[in-house]
Amino acid sequence: MRKHFFSGIQPSGRLHIGNYLGAIKQWIGLQDQYAPIFGIVDYHAITVPYEPGRMPMRVLDAAAAYLAAGVDPEKSILMVQSHVPEHTELAWVLNCLTPMGRLSRIPTFKDKVRQTPGQVSMGLFDYPVLMAADILLYKSEIVPVGEDQIPHLEFTREIARKFNTTFGDTFPEPAEVLGKGAKLLGLDGEFKMSKSLDNCIYLDDTDEELRKKIATAKTDPARKRRDDPGDPDICNIFSYHKIFSTEEEQSRCAEGCRTAGIGCVECKRILLERMIEMIAPLREKREEYLAEPDHIMEVLADGADRARAIARETMGEVRERMGLAPRER
Ligand code: TRP
């Protein structure tokens, strides 16, 4: 039988190609070997201020994006975290094993405290415990995540160990699987893609938006005129070529750049064509899904039922080990 693992998706709407290459693409590839649970983690999303009116759309958006990218509801479970109450139930249990001091040392928490000092809720403080519950509820042995999530995985292993030594062997200690996630920079050629920096290429960008973004994207800063030779190894556009273009195009552009044989405009034109080839079908599929929200809701409802069947079993074991009264019927 294929083993389960859980990976969480923040319902934050638009996905950029950094998300896609770093994480999603990798998840899709794990669907044959495992029976993954992909959770849209809405209870995590409410740990910071948000607009309630927009949440339903954010959840739909996330589901559509992941379905379009290739999450297959036959092989995987796509669900909404708050539809399966066992997530918060297990989080409560794990809370009782977690020293407060341990949570206050988690780097993502410390960052948030620094960024928004007046808005630190208990939920935000407890974020890693809920995440550990997500992962352990399905006895995950691996968790595909981005590098920024490593401290959360370390915490998850600690808490699994603590549960096991206190109440008896129950949970595997999950290992993170990091996306090869091409360390892609944003259009500024300086920082990682980030919504707040406005330097992203989104999976739902139109062809025209892509064209504008690539046209103004940073290239080798030393190449000022068409006749100046450039250095592809320091050109951000060339780092995109390495992901989107064929080998032949890559060497043609690299060679052309070094010898000033082709200009940045031509090099960008080639890239744009390849980029559109990859992104346009994703965008179109996502739109097709979004046109049928009822279908998405059905996929999510079915996912919640299937996830819950697994989650209930784990909680049954947890309750028994902990000496909590059995729930008759
Ligand atoms: N914290 C993760 C992120 O921001 C999302 C997440 C929540 C998650 N629960 C999880 C990821 C469980 C992996 C496993 O990306």
Short mmCIF file of C-alpha atoms and ligand atoms in Angstrom, two decimals:
data_model
loop_
_atom_site.label_atom_id
_atom_site.label_comp_id
_atom_site.label_asym_id
_atom_site.label_seq_id
_atom_site.Cartn_x
_atom_site.Cartn_y
_atom_site.Cartn_z
CA MET A 1 0.00 0.00 0.00
CA ARG A 2 1.21 3.51 -0.76
CA LYS A 3 2.13 5.42 2.38
CA HIS A 4 0.60 8.76 3.19
CA PHE A 5 2.28 12.05 3.75
CA PHE A 6 0.83 15.48 4.34
CA SER A 7 1.91 18.72 2.76
CA GLY A 8 0.24 22.03 3.40
CA ILE A 9 -0.73 24.72 1.02
CA GLN A 10 -1.45 28.24 2.23
CA PRO A 11 -4.61 29.56 0.57
CA SER A 12 -2.92 32.75 -0.48
CA GLY A 13 -4.32 32.97 -3.98
CA ARG A 14 -1.82 33.48 -6.76
CA LEU A 15 1.07 31.09 -7.23
CA HIS A 16 4.32 32.20 -8.83
CA ILE A 17 6.77 30.10 -10.80
CA GLY A 18 9.04 29.90 -7.77
CA ASN A 19 6.24 28.07 -5.91
CA TYR A 20 5.69 25.87 -8.90
CA LEU A 21 9.27 24.83 -9.53
CA GLY A 22 10.26 24.65 -5.87
CA ALA A 23 7.38 22.66 -4.49
CA ILE A 24 4.34 21.80 -6.57
CA LYS A 25 6.17 20.12 -9.41
CA GLN A 26 7.88 17.88 -6.89
CA TRP A 27 4.59 16.93 -5.19
CA ILE A 28 3.07 15.89 -8.47
CA GLY A 29 5.97 13.52 -9.00
CA LEU A 30 5.41 11.85 -5.62
CA GLN A 31 1.82 10.87 -6.33
CA ASP A 32 2.65 7.46 -7.77
CA GLN A 33 4.89 6.30 -4.98
CA TYR A 34 2.81 7.75 -2.12
CA ALA A 35 -0.81 8.53 -1.38
CA PRO A 36 -0.33 12.18 -0.40
CA ILE A 37 -2.71 14.47 1.42
CA PHE A 38 -2.52 18.03 0.15
CA GLY A 39 -4.22 20.27 2.66
CA ILE A 40 -5.30 23.82 2.03
CA VAL A 41 -4.35 25.07 5.46
CA ASP A 42 -7.02 27.65 6.25
CA TYR A 43 -6.56 27.37 10.03
CA HIS A 44 -2.95 28.44 9.48
CA ALA A 45 -4.08 31.28 7.24
CA ILE A 46 -6.18 32.84 10.03
CA THR A 47 -3.21 33.19 12.39
CA VAL A 48 -2.65 36.63 10.86
CA PRO A 49 -5.27 39.32 10.14
CA TYR A 50 -7.29 38.54 6.98
CA GLU A 51 -10.52 39.39 5.18
CA PRO A 52 -13.22 36.78 5.90
CA GLY A 53 -15.13 37.70 2.75
CA ARG A 54 -12.20 36.75 0.58
CA MET A 55 -11.30 33.47 2.22
CA PRO A 56 -13.73 31.24 0.25
CA MET A 57 -12.27 32.52 -3.01
CA ARG A 58 -8.71 32.05 -1.77
CA VAL A 59 -9.46 28.42 -0.99
CA LEU A 60 -11.08 27.84 -4.39
CA ASP A 61 -8.18 29.57 -6.10
CA ALA A 62 -5.62 27.43 -4.37
CA ALA A 63 -7.53 24.25 -5.17
CA ALA A 64 -7.87 25.22 -8.84
CA ALA A 65 -4.19 26.07 -9.11
CA TYR A 66 -3.10 22.76 -7.64
CA LEU A 67 -5.52 20.75 -9.76
CA ALA A 68 -4.28 22.59 -12.86
CA ALA A 69 -0.68 21.88 -11.90
CA GLY A 70 -1.43 18.17 -11.82
CA VAL A 71 -2.69 17.15 -8.37
CA ASP A 72 -4.77 14.11 -9.25
CA PRO A 73 -7.68 13.48 -6.84
CA GLU A 74 -7.60 9.79 -7.75
CA LYS A 75 -4.05 9.40 -6.48
CA SER A 76 -3.95 12.13 -3.85
CA ILE A 77 -6.30 13.67 -1.35
CA LEU A 78 -6.96 17.36 -1.82
CA MET A 79 -8.72 18.75 1.24
CA VAL A 80 -9.35 21.79 3.40
CA GLN A 81 -7.67 21.56 6.80
CA SER A 82 -10.63 22.95 8.77
CA HIS A 83 -12.92 20.27 7.29
CA VAL A 84 -11.10 17.63 9.31
CA PRO A 85 -11.41 18.55 13.00
CA GLU A 86 -8.85 15.91 14.01
CA HIS A 87 -6.16 18.41 12.96
CA THR A 88 -7.03 20.78 15.77
CA GLU A 89 -7.75 17.88 18.13
CA LEU A 90 -4.26 16.47 17.72
CA ALA A 91 -2.81 19.99 17.92
CA TRP A 92 -4.37 20.31 21.39
CA VAL A 93 -2.80 17.06 22.49
CA LEU A 94 0.61 18.14 21.16
CA ASN A 95 0.20 21.51 22.86
CA CYS A 96 0.22 19.69 26.15
CA LEU A 97 3.66 18.26 25.33
CA THR A 98 5.16 21.52 24.05
CA PRO A 99 7.21 23.82 26.27
CA MET A 100 6.31 27.47 25.57
CA GLY A 101 9.97 28.44 25.44
CA ARG A 102 10.53 26.08 22.53
CA LEU A 103 7.92 27.87 20.41
CA SER A 104 9.26 31.31 21.18
CA ARG A 105 12.59 30.29 19.62
CA ILE A 106 11.14 29.33 16.22
CA PRO A 107 12.65 31.72 13.64
CA THR A 108 9.46 32.27 11.60
CA PHE A 109 7.70 33.31 14.80
CA LYS A 110 10.49 35.66 15.81
CA ASP A 111 10.35 37.26 12.33
CA LYS A 112 6.61 37.86 12.59
CA VAL A 113 6.97 39.37 16.04
CA ARG A 114 9.52 41.76 14.62
CA GLN A 115 7.42 42.61 11.54
CA THR A 116 4.05 43.06 13.24
CA PRO A 117 4.66 43.47 16.96
CA GLY A 118 1.09 44.39 17.91
CA GLN A 119 -0.57 41.42 16.20
CA VAL A 120 0.84 38.32 17.82
CA SER A 121 -1.98 35.94 18.65
CA MET A 122 -1.89 32.63 20.49
CA GLY A 123 -2.68 31.06 17.11
CA LEU A 124 0.43 32.53 15.54
CA PHE A 125 2.51 31.35 18.47
CA ASP A 126 1.00 27.88 18.10
CA TYR A 127 1.42 27.70 14.31
CA PRO A 128 4.20 25.06 14.45
CA VAL A 129 2.14 22.80 16.73
CA LEU A 130 -0.79 22.79 14.31
CA MET A 131 1.66 22.08 11.50
CA ALA A 132 3.15 19.17 13.46
CA ALA A 133 -0.38 17.84 13.96
CA ASP A 134 -1.05 18.08 10.19
CA ILE A 135 2.03 16.00 9.51
CA LEU A 136 1.76 13.43 12.31
CA LEU A 137 -1.96 12.82 11.89
CA TYR A 138 -1.16 10.93 8.68
CA LYS A 139 2.04 9.37 10.08
CA SER A 140 4.07 11.09 7.37
CA GLU A 141 7.61 9.83 6.95
CA ILE A 142 8.50 12.50 4.45
CA VAL A 143 7.29 16.07 4.01
CA PRO A 144 8.12 17.92 0.81
CA VAL A 145 8.62 21.57 1.79
CA GLY A 146 10.67 24.62 1.02
CA GLU A 147 13.87 25.35 2.88
CA ASP A 148 12.20 27.99 5.05
CA GLN A 149 10.14 25.21 6.69
CA ILE A 150 13.09 23.23 8.09
CA PRO A 151 12.77 24.63 11.63
CA HIS A 152 9.12 23.51 11.66
CA LEU A 153 10.14 20.01 10.64
CA GLU A 154 12.78 19.91 13.36
CA PHE A 155 10.13 20.85 15.86
CA THR A 156 7.78 18.20 14.46
CA ARG A 157 10.41 15.49 14.96
CA GLU A 158 11.02 16.62 18.52
CA ILE A 159 7.37 16.51 19.42
CA ALA A 160 6.90 13.10 17.75
CA ARG A 161 9.81 11.77 19.81
CA LYS A 162 8.36 13.23 22.96
CA PHE A 163 4.97 11.66 22.31
CA ASN A 164 6.59 8.30 21.55
CA THR A 165 8.70 8.23 24.69
CA THR A 166 5.87 9.48 26.90
CA PHE A 167 2.98 7.39 25.60
CA GLY A 168 4.53 4.66 23.45
CA ASP A 169 5.66 4.40 19.85
CA THR A 170 3.07 6.01 17.63
CA PHE A 171 4.58 8.46 15.15
CA PRO A 172 7.47 8.22 12.67
CA GLU A 173 9.92 11.12 12.78
CA PRO A 174 9.30 12.77 9.41
CA ALA A 175 12.16 13.89 7.16
CA GLU A 176 11.92 16.99 4.99
CA VAL A 177 12.31 16.53 1.25
CA LEU A 178 13.53 19.76 -0.26
CA GLY A 179 12.53 20.78 -3.77
CA LYS A 180 15.46 21.05 -6.14
CA GLY A 181 13.64 24.29 -6.59
CA ALA A 182 15.94 26.15 -8.91
CA LYS A 183 16.99 29.06 -6.76
CA LEU A 184 15.12 31.40 -8.98
CA LEU A 185 15.36 35.13 -8.46
CA GLY A 186 12.60 37.59 -9.20
CA LEU A 187 12.44 39.92 -12.19
CA ASP A 188 14.67 42.37 -10.31
CA GLY A 189 17.50 39.82 -10.48
CA GLU A 190 18.16 40.54 -6.83
CA PHE A 191 15.65 38.88 -4.53
CA LYS A 192 13.68 35.65 -4.38
CA MET A 193 10.23 35.93 -5.94
CA SER A 194 7.91 37.42 -3.40
CA LYS A 195 4.44 38.86 -3.73
CA SER A 196 5.30 41.83 -1.56
CA LEU A 197 8.30 42.75 -3.73
CA ASP A 198 6.24 42.75 -6.93
CA ASN A 199 8.96 40.81 -8.77
CA CYS A 200 7.03 37.63 -9.57
CA ILE A 201 6.02 35.75 -12.64
CA TYR A 202 2.63 34.30 -11.77
CA LEU A 203 1.19 31.07 -13.07
CA ASP A 204 -1.93 32.99 -14.08
CA ASP A 205 -0.15 35.86 -15.86
CA THR A 206 -1.57 36.47 -19.33
CA ASP A 207 0.72 36.24 -22.35
CA GLU A 208 0.67 40.03 -22.54
CA GLU A 209 1.64 40.39 -18.87
CA LEU A 210 4.46 37.94 -19.39
CA ARG A 211 5.66 39.91 -22.39
CA LYS A 212 5.74 43.17 -20.43
CA LYS A 213 7.47 41.60 -17.45
CA ILE A 214 10.20 39.95 -19.50
CA ALA A 215 10.71 43.09 -21.60
CA THR A 216 11.59 45.13 -18.50
CA ALA A 217 13.36 42.37 -16.53
CA LYS A 218 16.98 42.93 -15.47
CA THR A 219 19.79 41.45 -17.57
CA ASP A 220 23.58 41.54 -17.21
CA PRO A 221 24.01 45.11 -15.94
CA ALA A 222 27.39 45.48 -17.68
CA ARG A 223 25.83 44.99 -21.10
CA LYS A 224 24.58 48.48 -21.82
CA ARG A 225 24.47 48.60 -25.61
CA ARG A 226 23.51 46.06 -28.23
CA ASP A 227 27.16 45.67 -29.30
CA ASP A 228 28.57 45.10 -25.80
CA PRO A 229 29.33 41.46 -25.10
CA GLY A 230 27.63 40.09 -21.95
CA ASP A 231 28.06 37.35 -19.39
CA PRO A 232 25.21 34.83 -19.30
CA ASP A 233 26.45 33.42 -16.00
CA ILE A 234 25.49 36.59 -14.19
CA CYS A 235 22.40 37.37 -16.29
CA ASN A 236 19.12 36.64 -14.54
CA ILE A 237 17.33 36.14 -17.85
CA PHE A 238 19.76 33.37 -18.67
CA SER A 239 18.94 31.65 -15.36
CA TYR A 240 15.35 31.53 -16.62
CA HIS A 241 16.52 30.08 -19.94
CA LYS A 242 18.04 27.21 -17.99
CA ILE A 243 14.58 26.27 -16.81
CA PHE A 244 12.40 27.02 -19.78
CA SER A 245 14.48 26.68 -22.94
CA THR A 246 15.96 23.76 -24.84
CA GLU A 247 19.69 22.95 -24.57
CA GLU A 248 20.17 24.17 -28.09
CA GLU A 249 18.54 27.54 -27.33
CA GLN A 250 20.55 27.86 -24.16
CA SER A 251 23.86 27.44 -25.93
CA ARG A 252 22.75 29.70 -28.76
CA CYS A 253 21.83 32.46 -26.30
CA ALA A 254 24.93 31.99 -24.13
CA GLU A 255 27.24 32.04 -27.13
CA GLY A 256 25.37 34.95 -28.73
CA CYS A 257 25.57 36.93 -25.50
CA ARG A 258 29.31 36.43 -25.02
CA THR A 259 30.06 37.47 -28.59
CA ALA A 260 27.37 40.14 -28.85
CA GLY A 261 26.03 37.99 -31.67
CA ILE A 262 22.48 38.39 -30.42
CA GLY A 263 21.02 41.21 -28.34
CA CYS A 264 19.02 41.05 -25.13
CA VAL A 265 15.82 41.70 -27.05
CA GLU A 266 16.25 38.59 -29.19
CA CYS A 267 17.35 36.52 -26.20
CA LYS A 268 14.24 37.60 -24.29
CA ARG A 269 12.02 36.84 -27.25
CA ILE A 270 13.20 33.23 -27.26
CA LEU A 271 12.66 32.94 -23.53
CA LEU A 272 9.20 34.46 -23.69
CA GLU A 273 8.07 31.95 -26.28
CA ARG A 274 9.13 29.01 -24.09
CA MET A 275 7.68 30.57 -20.98
CA ILE A 276 4.31 31.05 -22.61
CA GLU A 277 4.41 27.44 -23.77
CA MET A 278 4.66 26.28 -20.16
CA ILE A 279 2.49 28.84 -18.39
CA ALA A 280 -0.43 29.30 -20.80
CA PRO A 281 -1.75 25.72 -20.47
CA LEU A 282 -1.56 25.94 -16.66
CA ARG A 283 -3.46 29.20 -16.73
CA GLU A 284 -6.10 27.83 -19.06
CA LYS A 285 -6.62 24.68 -17.01
CA ARG A 286 -6.90 26.71 -13.85
CA GLU A 287 -9.57 28.86 -15.49
CA GLU A 288 -11.47 25.77 -16.57
CA TYR A 289 -11.52 24.51 -12.99
CA LEU A 290 -12.51 27.92 -11.65
CA ALA A 291 -15.43 28.01 -14.07
CA GLU A 292 -16.83 24.99 -12.22
CA PRO A 293 -16.58 25.82 -8.52
CA ASP A 294 -19.14 23.12 -7.70
CA HIS A 295 -16.83 20.50 -9.07
CA ILE A 296 -13.96 21.84 -6.95
CA MET A 297 -16.18 21.78 -3.86
CA GLU A 298 -17.03 18.17 -4.59
CA VAL A 299 -13.37 17.22 -4.89
CA LEU A 300 -12.71 18.95 -1.55
CA ALA A 301 -15.68 17.31 0.17
CA ASP A 302 -14.61 13.89 -1.03
CA GLY A 303 -11.04 14.67 0.05
CA ALA A 304 -12.23 15.64 3.53
CA ASP A 305 -14.11 12.33 3.89
CA ARG A 306 -11.11 10.28 2.86
CA ALA A 307 -8.68 12.27 5.02
CA ARG A 308 -11.00 12.00 7.98
CA ALA A 309 -11.10 8.21 7.79
CA ILE A 310 -7.31 8.13 8.22
CA ALA A 311 -7.27 10.90 10.82
CA ARG A 312 -9.88 9.14 12.98
CA GLU A 313 -7.76 6.02 13.19
CA THR A 314 -4.73 7.93 14.34
CA MET A 315 -6.76 9.83 16.91
CA GLY A 316 -8.20 6.55 18.18
CA GLU A 317 -4.67 5.28 18.78
CA VAL A 318 -3.63 8.55 20.38
CA ARG A 319 -6.58 8.55 22.75
CA GLU A 320 -5.94 4.97 23.75
CA ARG A 321 -2.22 5.49 24.41
CA MET A 322 -2.98 8.58 26.45
CA GLY A 323 -5.58 6.88 28.59
CA LEU A 324 -8.40 9.11 27.37
CA ALA A 325 -11.77 7.44 27.76
CA PRO A 326 -12.74 5.54 24.62
CA ARG A 327 -15.47 7.15 22.56
CA GLU A 328 -18.24 4.54 22.44
CA ARG A 329 -20.19 4.37 19.15
N1 TRP B 1 3.85 26.31 6.95
C1 TRP B 1 3.71 25.84 5.60
C2 TRP B 1 4.06 26.98 4.64
O1 TRP B 1 3.91 28.12 4.98
C3 TRP B 1 2.32 25.34 5.31
C4 TRP B 1 1.98 24.10 6.08
C5 TRP B 1 1.04 23.98 7.06
C6 TRP B 1 2.55 22.83 5.89
N2 TRP B 1 0.98 22.71 7.51
C7 TRP B 1 1.90 21.97 6.84
C8 TRP B 1 3.55 22.33 5.06
C9 TRP B 1 2.25 20.63 6.92
C10 TRP B 1 3.89 20.98 5.15
C11 TRP B 1 3.24 20.14 6.09
O2 TRP B 1 4.44 26.72 3.53
#
